[in-house]
Amino acid sequence: MQETEAILNARREVEICNACRYCEGFCAVFPALELRREFSGGDLSYLANLCHNCRGCYYACQYSPPHEWGINIPRTMAEVRAESYEEYAWPPGAAKLFERNGVVVALAVAASIALVLIVAMAIGSPGAFFSARPMQPGAFYSVLPLLTMQIVGIASFGFALVALWMGARNFWKDAGPTEKVGVTALGIAAWDVLTLKNLGGNGNGCNDNSEAFSMRRRHLHHAMFYGFMLCFASTCSGFFFHAFLGWHAPYSLFSLPVVLGTVGGVLMTVGTVGLFVMKLTDDPLPNARRLLAGDVAMLLLLAMVAVTGLLLLAVRSTGAMPLTMAIHLGFVLALFVVLPYSKMVHGVYRSAALLRRAVERNMKPLGGE
Ligand code: SF4
Ligand code: SF4
């Protein structure tokens, strides 16, 4: 990481924390910083991505504003995190996409929807595009051929996976050498990721707006994450039905792809809308407000993927199906395109940071026995 103002401020704050240690039982960040005497840019990026922004340390800190030291770990870590997304972006020129990220996500959405609509209308006549189609196997593919969907979907999602992998690799290298990753560390990290342990605050939850604790943020994150995974499982099961059983969409309401997609879509909607409301109403002081536009744009994009997917299910036997399907696929394409260049990268870097923390767990803290 470059020596930016955010890095210099983070170093000043964590050095004070390392002397104070009042918050060492709050989360994984404090035990990890206590293992270090000096903090390189890579160390600070690691700590920043380990921070889950629960804000417990901000409300507990006797040196937070208006104290002259102005310790504000959640905001400082959020600023370093944002810089780490730019620093590790792949290909390197893509770092600029994290500046004015809300605008980038909005433009990607507009361009993707326009592209899908143009292609769908060019394939059939505009008149046919707005007419109802009988709900028989293959009805969706009369709007957009399956091969077109497969090529665009695999290419955009495949590129996103490569870019995310390269970013995670850059992050891991910058955090410095560490012990070999073993199966136990992988298991611990997977558990921490899947349970969002660090949003649990030792059973109390996060501080959303004040010193009062709540599990709301953790539950909403779970709804969004598991909703997304169920939608992904729905797509995979649909692919299995099509490719191996010869059963073509649309499927019945009680089929596996539809049940998984419906439950996943509802969970995603609840999680994203709930987190969106929290973003707009939570205490601004521990937040890095300049990141708000990108965070909100990503939440809205995820919400629209879920809502238009549910809407498509509701209107699939009407004349609104082709237009709804094209808009839904436009949102999905936009999601794939911006995946490595949006707030979504935080899941990858945070998981990598938790894995690193699991590897370090047996190291002795400074001043330890
Ligand atoms: S956040 Fe404040 S109270 Fe907590 S360890 Fe740092 S300086 Fe101490
Ligand atoms: S905001 Fe929460 S997760 Fe981040 S350092 Fe403070 S206590 Fe730990």
mmCIF file of C-alpha atoms and ligand atoms in Angstrom:
data_model
loop_
_atom_site.group_PDB
_atom_site.id
_atom_site.type_symbol
_atom_site.label_atom_id
_atom_site.label_comp_id
_atom_site.label_asym_id
_atom_site.label_seq_id
_atom_site.Cartn_x
_atom_site.Cartn_y
_atom_site.Cartn_z
ATOM 1 C CA MET A 1 0.000 0.000 0.000
ATOM 2 C CA GLN A 2 1.176 3.518 -0.730
ATOM 3 C CA GLU A 3 1.866 5.923 2.142
ATOM 4 C CA THR A 4 -1.307 7.966 1.825
ATOM 5 C CA GLU A 5 -2.886 10.255 4.406
ATOM 6 C CA ALA A 6 -5.301 7.455 5.364
ATOM 7 C CA ILE A 7 -2.421 5.039 5.942
ATOM 8 C CA LEU A 8 -0.481 7.556 8.047
ATOM 9 C CA ASN A 9 -3.549 8.250 10.177
ATOM 10 C CA ALA A 10 -4.320 4.524 10.541
ATOM 11 C CA ARG A 11 -0.760 3.902 11.711
ATOM 12 C CA ARG A 12 -1.055 6.671 14.321
ATOM 13 C CA GLU A 13 -4.348 5.261 15.613
ATOM 14 C CA VAL A 14 -3.367 1.589 15.795
ATOM 15 C CA GLU A 15 -0.137 2.495 17.601
ATOM 16 C CA ILE A 16 -2.261 4.188 20.281
ATOM 17 C CA CYS A 17 -4.543 1.117 20.377
ATOM 18 C CA ASN A 18 -1.505 -1.114 20.735
ATOM 19 C CA ALA A 19 -0.535 0.765 23.881
ATOM 20 C CA CYS A 20 -4.080 1.023 25.217
ATOM 21 C CA ARG A 21 -5.470 -2.479 24.447
ATOM 22 C CA TYR A 22 -8.807 -1.744 26.081
ATOM 23 C CA CYS A 23 -10.660 -3.246 23.077
ATOM 24 C CA GLU A 24 -8.603 -6.428 22.686
ATOM 25 C CA GLY A 25 -11.584 -8.727 23.269
ATOM 26 C CA PHE A 26 -13.916 -6.902 20.869
ATOM 27 C CA CYS A 27 -13.024 -8.537 17.552
ATOM 28 C CA ALA A 28 -10.225 -10.123 15.512
ATOM 29 C CA VAL A 29 -8.576 -6.773 14.699
ATOM 30 C CA PHE A 30 -7.102 -6.013 18.123
ATOM 31 C CA PRO A 31 -5.433 -9.415 18.761
ATOM 32 C CA ALA A 32 -3.997 -9.168 15.214
ATOM 33 C CA LEU A 33 -2.569 -5.690 15.756
ATOM 34 C CA GLU A 34 -1.072 -6.741 19.103
ATOM 35 C CA LEU A 35 1.111 -9.240 17.197
ATOM 36 C CA ARG A 36 2.894 -6.330 15.537
ATOM 37 C CA ARG A 37 5.340 -3.721 16.752
ATOM 38 C CA GLU A 38 5.416 -1.799 13.468
ATOM 39 C CA PHE A 39 2.728 -1.409 10.830
ATOM 40 C CA SER A 40 3.529 -1.493 7.125
ATOM 41 C CA GLY A 41 0.926 -0.401 4.581
ATOM 42 C CA GLY A 42 0.207 -4.087 3.921
ATOM 43 C CA ASP A 43 -0.350 -4.721 7.663
ATOM 44 C CA LEU A 44 -2.793 -1.819 7.850
ATOM 45 C CA SER A 45 -4.646 -3.036 4.766
ATOM 46 C CA TYR A 46 -4.921 -6.481 6.406
ATOM 47 C CA LEU A 47 -6.265 -4.985 9.656
ATOM 48 C CA ALA A 48 -8.672 -2.743 7.734
ATOM 49 C CA ASN A 49 -10.136 -5.698 5.855
ATOM 50 C CA LEU A 50 -10.358 -7.697 9.069
ATOM 51 C CA CYS A 51 -12.516 -4.934 10.571
ATOM 52 C CA HIS A 52 -16.262 -5.638 10.151
ATOM 53 C CA ASN A 53 -17.240 -2.056 10.955
ATOM 54 C CA CYS A 54 -19.295 -3.066 13.994
ATOM 55 C CA ARG A 55 -18.335 0.271 15.675
ATOM 56 C CA GLY A 56 -18.029 -1.273 19.123
ATOM 57 C CA CYS A 57 -14.548 0.218 19.589
ATOM 58 C CA TYR A 58 -15.723 3.692 18.576
ATOM 59 C CA TYR A 59 -18.398 3.936 21.263
ATOM 60 C CA ALA A 60 -16.151 2.306 23.882
ATOM 61 C CA CYS A 61 -13.111 4.474 23.199
ATOM 62 C CA GLN A 62 -12.178 7.158 25.695
ATOM 63 C CA TYR A 63 -10.066 8.841 22.995
ATOM 64 C CA SER A 64 -12.743 9.118 20.287
ATOM 65 C CA PRO A 65 -13.876 12.632 19.232
ATOM 66 C CA PRO A 66 -14.145 15.173 20.790
ATOM 67 C CA HIS A 67 -10.941 13.945 22.493
ATOM 68 C CA GLU A 68 -7.939 15.647 20.873
ATOM 69 C CA TRP A 69 -6.533 12.294 19.702
ATOM 70 C CA GLY A 70 -9.692 11.752 17.654
ATOM 71 C CA ILE A 71 -9.465 7.946 17.568
ATOM 72 C CA ASN A 72 -12.096 6.675 15.158
ATOM 73 C CA ILE A 73 -11.079 3.145 14.189
ATOM 74 C CA PRO A 74 -14.213 2.217 12.160
ATOM 75 C CA ARG A 75 -13.929 5.307 9.942
ATOM 76 C CA THR A 76 -10.146 5.020 9.605
ATOM 77 C CA MET A 77 -10.364 1.332 8.702
ATOM 78 C CA ALA A 78 -13.118 2.050 6.146
ATOM 79 C CA GLU A 79 -10.899 4.642 4.465
ATOM 80 C CA VAL A 80 -7.931 2.271 4.300
ATOM 81 C CA ARG A 81 -10.225 -0.500 3.012
ATOM 82 C CA ALA A 82 -11.428 1.753 0.202
ATOM 83 C CA GLU A 83 -7.826 2.509 -0.775
ATOM 84 C CA SER A 84 -6.960 -1.187 -0.653
ATOM 85 C CA TYR A 85 -9.710 -1.908 -3.223
ATOM 86 C CA GLU A 86 -8.030 0.539 -5.612
ATOM 87 C CA GLU A 87 -4.506 -0.638 -4.833
ATOM 88 C CA TYR A 88 -5.203 -4.340 -5.483
ATOM 89 C CA ALA A 89 -7.634 -3.960 -8.409
ATOM 90 C CA TRP A 90 -6.872 -6.070 -11.457
ATOM 91 C CA PRO A 91 -6.005 -5.114 -14.137
ATOM 92 C CA PRO A 92 -4.193 -2.197 -12.435
ATOM 93 C CA GLY A 93 -5.797 0.486 -14.634
ATOM 94 C CA ALA A 94 -9.202 -0.552 -13.235
ATOM 95 C CA ALA A 95 -8.369 1.151 -9.909
ATOM 96 C CA LYS A 96 -9.954 4.334 -11.277
ATOM 97 C CA LEU A 97 -13.339 2.583 -11.327
ATOM 98 C CA PHE A 98 -13.413 2.823 -7.519
ATOM 99 C CA GLU A 99 -13.383 6.627 -7.713
ATOM 100 C CA ARG A 100 -16.962 7.929 -7.940
ATOM 101 C CA ASN A 101 -18.040 4.301 -7.650
ATOM 102 C CA GLY A 102 -21.750 5.124 -7.363
ATOM 103 C CA VAL A 103 -21.645 6.702 -10.836
ATOM 104 C CA VAL A 104 -19.696 3.747 -12.250
ATOM 105 C CA VAL A 105 -22.276 1.238 -10.942
ATOM 106 C CA ALA A 106 -25.197 3.372 -12.224
ATOM 107 C CA LEU A 107 -23.620 3.679 -15.705
ATOM 108 C CA ALA A 108 -22.944 -0.074 -15.820
ATOM 109 C CA VAL A 109 -26.603 -0.742 -14.975
ATOM 110 C CA ALA A 110 -27.904 1.648 -17.637
ATOM 111 C CA ALA A 111 -25.545 0.284 -20.318
ATOM 112 C CA SER A 112 -26.295 -3.367 -19.476
ATOM 113 C CA ILE A 113 -30.071 -2.944 -19.549
ATOM 114 C CA ALA A 114 -29.876 -1.002 -22.830
ATOM 115 C CA LEU A 115 -27.617 -3.677 -24.360
ATOM 116 C CA VAL A 116 -29.891 -6.585 -23.406
ATOM 117 C CA LEU A 117 -32.998 -4.721 -24.621
ATOM 118 C CA ILE A 118 -31.395 -3.869 -27.970
ATOM 119 C CA VAL A 119 -30.221 -7.455 -28.536
ATOM 120 C CA ALA A 120 -33.593 -8.942 -27.501
ATOM 121 C CA MET A 121 -35.532 -6.573 -29.766
ATOM 122 C CA ALA A 122 -33.134 -7.100 -32.662
ATOM 123 C CA ILE A 123 -33.611 -10.868 -32.456
ATOM 124 C CA GLY A 124 -37.406 -10.723 -32.742
ATOM 125 C CA SER A 125 -39.651 -7.977 -34.118
ATOM 126 C CA PRO A 126 -40.474 -5.126 -31.643
ATOM 127 C CA GLY A 127 -44.197 -6.068 -31.947
ATOM 128 C CA ALA A 128 -43.548 -9.670 -30.947
ATOM 129 C CA PHE A 129 -41.383 -8.433 -28.060
ATOM 130 C CA PHE A 130 -44.429 -7.028 -26.276
ATOM 131 C CA SER A 131 -46.746 -10.007 -26.847
ATOM 132 C CA ALA A 132 -47.596 -12.823 -24.425
ATOM 133 C CA ARG A 133 -45.980 -16.203 -25.072
ATOM 134 C CA PRO A 134 -47.400 -19.605 -24.174
ATOM 135 C CA MET A 135 -45.694 -21.004 -21.066
ATOM 136 C CA GLN A 136 -44.171 -23.983 -22.763
ATOM 137 C CA PRO A 137 -40.627 -25.316 -22.530
ATOM 138 C CA GLY A 138 -38.190 -22.909 -24.182
ATOM 139 C CA ALA A 139 -40.476 -19.821 -23.890
ATOM 140 C CA PHE A 140 -37.688 -17.735 -22.318
ATOM 141 C CA TYR A 141 -35.303 -18.574 -25.144
ATOM 142 C CA SER A 142 -37.638 -16.977 -27.685
ATOM 143 C CA VAL A 143 -36.753 -13.647 -26.027
ATOM 144 C CA LEU A 144 -33.003 -14.297 -25.900
ATOM 145 C CA PRO A 145 -31.418 -17.478 -27.320
ATOM 146 C CA LEU A 146 -29.956 -19.745 -24.642
ATOM 147 C CA LEU A 147 -26.546 -19.755 -26.352
ATOM 148 C CA THR A 148 -26.374 -15.926 -26.229
ATOM 149 C CA MET A 149 -27.224 -15.944 -22.506
ATOM 150 C CA GLN A 150 -24.657 -18.664 -21.820
ATOM 151 C CA ILE A 151 -21.814 -16.959 -23.725
ATOM 152 C CA VAL A 152 -22.418 -13.514 -22.170
ATOM 153 C CA GLY A 153 -23.014 -14.941 -18.679
ATOM 154 C CA ILE A 154 -19.956 -17.217 -18.654
ATOM 155 C CA ALA A 155 -17.670 -14.551 -20.175
ATOM 156 C CA SER A 156 -18.688 -11.749 -17.774
ATOM 157 C CA PHE A 157 -18.854 -13.916 -14.635
ATOM 158 C CA GLY A 158 -15.650 -15.757 -15.584
ATOM 159 C CA PHE A 159 -13.773 -12.462 -16.024
ATOM 160 C CA ALA A 160 -15.138 -11.229 -12.667
ATOM 161 C CA LEU A 161 -13.853 -14.381 -10.922
ATOM 162 C CA VAL A 162 -10.384 -13.988 -12.451
ATOM 163 C CA ALA A 163 -10.250 -10.281 -11.473
ATOM 164 C CA LEU A 164 -11.371 -11.068 -7.907
ATOM 165 C CA TRP A 165 -8.791 -13.842 -7.603
ATOM 166 C CA MET A 166 -5.986 -11.570 -8.828
ATOM 167 C CA GLY A 167 -7.081 -8.829 -6.385
ATOM 168 C CA ALA A 168 -7.090 -11.287 -3.482
ATOM 169 C CA ARG A 169 -3.629 -12.472 -4.533
ATOM 170 C CA ASN A 170 -2.298 -8.891 -4.526
ATOM 171 C CA PHE A 171 -3.822 -8.351 -1.067
ATOM 172 C CA TRP A 172 -2.272 -11.536 0.315
ATOM 173 C CA LYS A 173 1.186 -10.715 -1.029
ATOM 174 C CA ASP A 174 1.110 -7.145 0.286
ATOM 175 C CA ALA A 175 0.232 -8.332 3.813
ATOM 176 C CA GLY A 176 3.654 -10.049 3.924
ATOM 177 C CA PRO A 177 4.833 -13.627 4.413
ATOM 178 C CA THR A 178 2.948 -15.892 6.784
ATOM 179 C CA GLU A 179 2.864 -19.526 7.766
ATOM 180 C CA LYS A 180 1.472 -22.138 5.382
ATOM 181 C CA VAL A 181 -2.323 -22.251 5.157
ATOM 182 C CA GLY A 182 -3.478 -25.538 6.704
ATOM 183 C CA VAL A 183 -6.806 -27.338 6.738
ATOM 184 C CA THR A 184 -7.574 -26.181 10.300
ATOM 185 C CA ALA A 185 -7.036 -22.530 9.390
ATOM 186 C CA LEU A 186 -9.261 -22.981 6.326
ATOM 187 C CA GLY A 187 -11.977 -24.504 8.518
ATOM 188 C CA ILE A 188 -11.798 -21.697 11.113
ATOM 189 C CA ALA A 189 -11.861 -18.996 8.437
ATOM 190 C CA ALA A 190 -14.801 -20.645 6.644
ATOM 191 C CA TRP A 191 -16.747 -20.744 9.924
ATOM 192 C CA ASP A 192 -15.953 -17.089 10.657
ATOM 193 C CA VAL A 193 -17.034 -16.062 7.146
ATOM 194 C CA LEU A 194 -20.236 -18.109 7.062
ATOM 195 C CA THR A 195 -21.383 -17.044 10.546
ATOM 196 C CA LEU A 196 -20.162 -13.412 10.314
ATOM 197 C CA LYS A 197 -18.728 -14.008 13.762
ATOM 198 C CA ASN A 198 -17.153 -10.559 13.958
ATOM 199 C CA LEU A 199 -20.526 -8.856 13.554
ATOM 200 C CA GLY A 200 -21.696 -10.798 16.610
ATOM 201 C CA GLY A 201 -19.863 -8.648 19.167
ATOM 202 C CA ASN A 202 -19.513 -11.589 21.590
ATOM 203 C CA GLY A 203 -23.260 -12.218 21.415
ATOM 204 C CA ASN A 204 -24.370 -8.587 21.647
ATOM 205 C CA GLY A 205 -24.160 -7.555 17.991
ATOM 206 C CA CYS A 206 -23.122 -4.209 16.507
ATOM 207 C CA ASN A 207 -23.542 -0.589 17.521
ATOM 208 C CA ASP A 208 -25.658 0.727 14.642
ATOM 209 C CA ASN A 209 -26.524 4.189 15.835
ATOM 210 C CA SER A 210 -25.370 4.483 19.407
ATOM 211 C CA GLU A 211 -23.929 2.571 22.315
ATOM 212 C CA ALA A 212 -26.968 0.263 22.163
ATOM 213 C CA PHE A 213 -26.226 -3.166 20.649
ATOM 214 C CA SER A 214 -28.274 -4.894 17.974
ATOM 215 C CA MET A 215 -28.030 -8.069 15.855
ATOM 216 C CA ARG A 216 -29.904 -6.360 12.997
ATOM 217 C CA ARG A 217 -26.861 -5.772 10.817
ATOM 218 C CA ARG A 218 -25.643 -9.344 11.164
ATOM 219 C CA HIS A 219 -29.089 -10.795 10.367
ATOM 220 C CA LEU A 220 -29.542 -8.533 7.329
ATOM 221 C CA HIS A 221 -26.089 -9.469 6.016
ATOM 222 C CA HIS A 222 -26.994 -13.122 6.433
ATOM 223 C CA ALA A 223 -30.284 -12.637 4.587
ATOM 224 C CA MET A 224 -28.463 -10.943 1.696
ATOM 225 C CA PHE A 225 -25.603 -13.435 1.521
ATOM 226 C CA TYR A 226 -27.635 -16.634 1.831
ATOM 227 C CA GLY A 227 -30.307 -15.192 -0.473
ATOM 228 C CA PHE A 228 -27.623 -14.604 -3.093
ATOM 229 C CA MET A 229 -26.284 -18.133 -2.643
ATOM 230 C CA LEU A 230 -29.784 -19.642 -2.994
ATOM 231 C CA CYS A 231 -30.300 -17.683 -6.229
ATOM 232 C CA PHE A 232 -26.967 -19.014 -7.468
ATOM 233 C CA ALA A 233 -28.042 -22.558 -6.491
ATOM 234 C CA SER A 234 -31.305 -21.965 -8.388
ATOM 235 C CA THR A 235 -29.354 -21.083 -11.561
ATOM 236 C CA CYS A 236 -27.094 -24.137 -11.142
ATOM 237 C CA SER A 237 -30.064 -26.489 -10.637
ATOM 238 C CA GLY A 238 -31.760 -24.987 -13.720
ATOM 239 C CA PHE A 239 -28.593 -25.649 -15.702
ATOM 240 C CA PHE A 240 -28.532 -29.250 -14.413
ATOM 241 C CA PHE A 241 -32.177 -29.785 -15.401
ATOM 242 C CA HIS A 242 -31.534 -28.366 -18.862
ATOM 243 C CA ALA A 243 -28.178 -29.946 -19.646
ATOM 244 C CA PHE A 244 -28.521 -33.380 -18.019
ATOM 245 C CA LEU A 245 -32.259 -34.090 -17.788
ATOM 246 C CA GLY A 246 -33.409 -32.287 -20.921
ATOM 247 C CA TRP A 247 -36.055 -30.311 -18.963
ATOM 248 C CA HIS A 248 -36.316 -26.779 -20.335
ATOM 249 C CA ALA A 249 -37.416 -23.623 -18.449
ATOM 250 C CA PRO A 250 -39.874 -22.271 -17.448
ATOM 251 C CA TYR A 251 -40.263 -24.725 -14.574
ATOM 252 C CA SER A 252 -43.296 -25.295 -12.365
ATOM 253 C CA LEU A 253 -43.777 -23.245 -9.193
ATOM 254 C CA PHE A 254 -42.766 -26.183 -6.987
ATOM 255 C CA SER A 255 -39.684 -27.213 -8.976
ATOM 256 C CA LEU A 256 -36.258 -26.930 -7.322
ATOM 257 C CA PRO A 257 -34.973 -23.949 -9.377
ATOM 258 C CA VAL A 258 -38.142 -21.907 -8.753
ATOM 259 C CA VAL A 259 -38.340 -22.683 -5.016
ATOM 260 C CA LEU A 260 -34.631 -21.874 -4.495
ATOM 261 C CA GLY A 261 -34.892 -18.710 -6.608
ATOM 262 C CA THR A 262 -38.054 -17.502 -4.826
ATOM 263 C CA VAL A 263 -36.724 -18.024 -1.298
ATOM 264 C CA GLY A 264 -33.350 -16.565 -2.316
ATOM 265 C CA GLY A 265 -34.969 -13.555 -4.009
ATOM 266 C CA VAL A 266 -37.114 -12.754 -0.952
ATOM 267 C CA LEU A 267 -34.105 -13.061 1.398
ATOM 268 C CA MET A 268 -31.953 -10.884 -0.862
ATOM 269 C CA THR A 269 -34.668 -8.240 -1.042
ATOM 270 C CA VAL A 270 -35.105 -8.165 2.742
ATOM 271 C CA GLY A 271 -31.316 -8.035 3.350
ATOM 272 C CA THR A 272 -30.484 -5.363 0.779
ATOM 273 C CA VAL A 273 -33.432 -3.075 1.550
ATOM 274 C CA GLY A 274 -32.780 -3.393 5.302
ATOM 275 C CA LEU A 275 -29.076 -2.577 4.887
ATOM 276 C CA PHE A 276 -29.959 0.317 2.565
ATOM 277 C CA VAL A 277 -32.222 1.833 5.243
ATOM 278 C CA MET A 278 -29.512 1.330 7.867
ATOM 279 C CA LYS A 279 -26.946 3.078 5.630
ATOM 280 C CA LEU A 280 -29.146 6.144 5.416
ATOM 281 C CA THR A 281 -30.043 6.306 9.079
ATOM 282 C CA ASP A 282 -26.953 5.205 11.029
ATOM 283 C CA ASP A 283 -24.615 7.477 12.997
ATOM 284 C CA PRO A 284 -22.439 9.355 10.452
ATOM 285 C CA LEU A 285 -19.483 9.940 12.820
ATOM 286 C CA PRO A 286 -17.891 6.446 12.686
ATOM 287 C CA ASN A 287 -18.629 6.183 8.941
ATOM 288 C CA ALA A 288 -16.527 7.153 5.948
ATOM 289 C CA ARG A 289 -19.280 9.144 4.208
ATOM 290 C CA ARG A 290 -17.392 9.506 0.911
ATOM 291 C CA LEU A 291 -17.935 5.761 0.393
ATOM 292 C CA LEU A 292 -21.690 6.032 0.831
ATOM 293 C CA ALA A 293 -22.624 6.487 -2.861
ATOM 294 C CA GLY A 294 -20.802 3.320 -3.979
ATOM 295 C CA ASP A 295 -22.198 1.275 -1.064
ATOM 296 C CA VAL A 296 -25.758 2.436 -1.703
ATOM 297 C CA ALA A 297 -25.485 1.891 -5.479
ATOM 298 C CA MET A 298 -24.351 -1.705 -4.906
ATOM 299 C CA LEU A 299 -27.148 -2.433 -2.433
ATOM 300 C CA LEU A 300 -29.711 -1.041 -4.867
ATOM 301 C CA LEU A 301 -28.278 -3.098 -7.727
ATOM 302 C CA LEU A 302 -28.496 -6.297 -5.650
ATOM 303 C CA ALA A 303 -32.043 -5.379 -4.595
ATOM 304 C CA MET A 304 -33.084 -4.819 -8.227
ATOM 305 C CA VAL A 305 -31.608 -8.175 -9.301
ATOM 306 C CA ALA A 306 -33.778 -9.844 -6.649
ATOM 307 C CA VAL A 307 -36.944 -7.789 -7.195
ATOM 308 C CA THR A 308 -36.930 -8.112 -11.012
ATOM 309 C CA GLY A 309 -36.291 -11.867 -10.655
ATOM 310 C CA LEU A 310 -39.389 -12.207 -8.457
ATOM 311 C CA LEU A 311 -41.338 -9.969 -10.827
ATOM 312 C CA LEU A 312 -40.366 -12.166 -13.766
ATOM 313 C CA LEU A 313 -41.827 -15.154 -11.927
ATOM 314 C CA ALA A 314 -45.068 -13.235 -11.354
ATOM 315 C CA VAL A 315 -45.533 -12.055 -14.978
ATOM 316 C CA ARG A 316 -44.015 -14.970 -16.886
ATOM 317 C CA SER A 317 -47.259 -15.978 -18.584
ATOM 318 C CA THR A 318 -48.222 -12.423 -19.604
ATOM 319 C CA GLY A 319 -47.151 -9.981 -22.312
ATOM 320 C CA ALA A 320 -44.888 -8.261 -19.766
ATOM 321 C CA MET A 321 -42.580 -11.305 -19.621
ATOM 322 C CA PRO A 322 -40.113 -10.365 -22.437
ATOM 323 C CA LEU A 323 -39.565 -6.805 -21.182
ATOM 324 C CA THR A 324 -39.268 -7.920 -17.535
ATOM 325 C CA MET A 325 -36.860 -10.679 -18.491
ATOM 326 C CA ALA A 326 -34.664 -8.294 -20.513
ATOM 327 C CA ILE A 327 -34.537 -5.798 -17.619
ATOM 328 C CA HIS A 328 -33.760 -8.580 -15.112
ATOM 329 C CA LEU A 329 -30.947 -9.928 -17.298
ATOM 330 C CA GLY A 330 -29.642 -6.368 -17.693
ATOM 331 C CA PHE A 331 -29.352 -6.029 -13.912
ATOM 332 C CA VAL A 332 -27.678 -9.454 -13.659
ATOM 333 C CA LEU A 333 -25.182 -8.526 -16.401
ATOM 334 C CA ALA A 334 -24.411 -5.232 -14.624
ATOM 335 C CA LEU A 335 -23.809 -7.154 -11.383
ATOM 336 C CA PHE A 336 -21.319 -9.474 -13.097
ATOM 337 C CA VAL A 337 -19.551 -6.557 -14.812
ATOM 338 C CA VAL A 338 -19.077 -4.462 -11.648
ATOM 339 C CA LEU A 339 -18.443 -7.408 -9.299
ATOM 340 C CA PRO A 340 -14.642 -6.837 -9.096
ATOM 341 C CA TYR A 341 -14.958 -3.026 -9.150
ATOM 342 C CA SER A 342 -17.510 -2.300 -6.452
ATOM 343 C CA LYS A 343 -18.252 -2.779 -2.764
ATOM 344 C CA MET A 344 -18.739 -6.496 -3.540
ATOM 345 C CA VAL A 345 -14.948 -6.994 -3.324
ATOM 346 C CA HIS A 346 -15.130 -6.506 0.440
ATOM 347 C CA GLY A 347 -16.408 -10.078 0.800
ATOM 348 C CA VAL A 348 -13.293 -11.464 -0.918
ATOM 349 C CA TYR A 349 -10.726 -9.334 0.955
ATOM 350 C CA ARG A 350 -12.479 -9.835 4.297
ATOM 351 C CA SER A 351 -12.497 -13.612 3.781
ATOM 352 C CA ALA A 352 -8.784 -13.514 2.892
ATOM 353 C CA ALA A 353 -8.096 -11.408 6.016
ATOM 354 C CA LEU A 354 -10.016 -13.902 8.193
ATOM 355 C CA LEU A 355 -7.989 -16.738 6.675
ATOM 356 C CA ARG A 356 -4.773 -14.890 7.484
ATOM 357 C CA ARG A 357 -5.991 -14.290 11.031
ATOM 358 C CA ALA A 358 -6.772 -18.025 11.372
ATOM 359 C CA VAL A 359 -3.222 -18.824 10.229
ATOM 360 C CA GLU A 360 -1.801 -16.376 12.799
ATOM 361 C CA ARG A 361 -3.950 -17.568 15.700
ATOM 362 C CA ASN A 362 -1.147 -19.458 17.454
ATOM 363 C CA MET A 363 1.350 -16.611 17.290
ATOM 364 C CA LYS A 364 2.110 -15.008 20.649
ATOM 365 C CA PRO A 365 1.034 -11.389 21.175
ATOM 366 C CA LEU A 366 3.642 -8.757 21.995
ATOM 367 C CA GLY A 367 4.367 -8.937 25.678
ATOM 368 C CA GLY A 368 2.670 -12.364 25.896
ATOM 369 C CA GLU A 369 3.911 -15.214 28.033
HETATM 370 S S1 SF4 B 1 -10.154 2.113 20.163
HETATM 371 FE FE1 SF4 B 1 -9.679 3.462 21.883
HETATM 372 S S2 SF4 B 1 -10.187 2.264 23.713
HETATM 373 FE FE2 SF4 B 1 -10.053 0.838 22.016
HETATM 374 S S3 SF4 B 1 -7.941 0.084 22.074
HETATM 375 FE FE3 SF4 B 1 -7.985 1.831 20.641
HETATM 376 S S4 SF4 B 1 -7.439 3.594 21.896
HETATM 377 FE FE4 SF4 B 1 -8.017 1.964 23.305
HETATM 378 S S1 SF4 B 2 -15.270 -1.428 14.322
HETATM 379 FE FE1 SF4 B 2 -15.716 -3.418 15.280
HETATM 380 S S2 SF4 B 2 -14.668 -4.869 13.952
HETATM 381 FE FE2 SF4 B 2 -13.799 -2.855 13.493
HETATM 382 S S3 SF4 B 2 -12.006 -2.674 14.796
HETATM 383 FE FE3 SF4 B 2 -13.727 -1.768 15.910
HETATM 384 S S4 SF4 B 2 -14.530 -3.428 17.198
HETATM 385 FE FE4 SF4 B 2 -13.263 -4.358 15.623
#
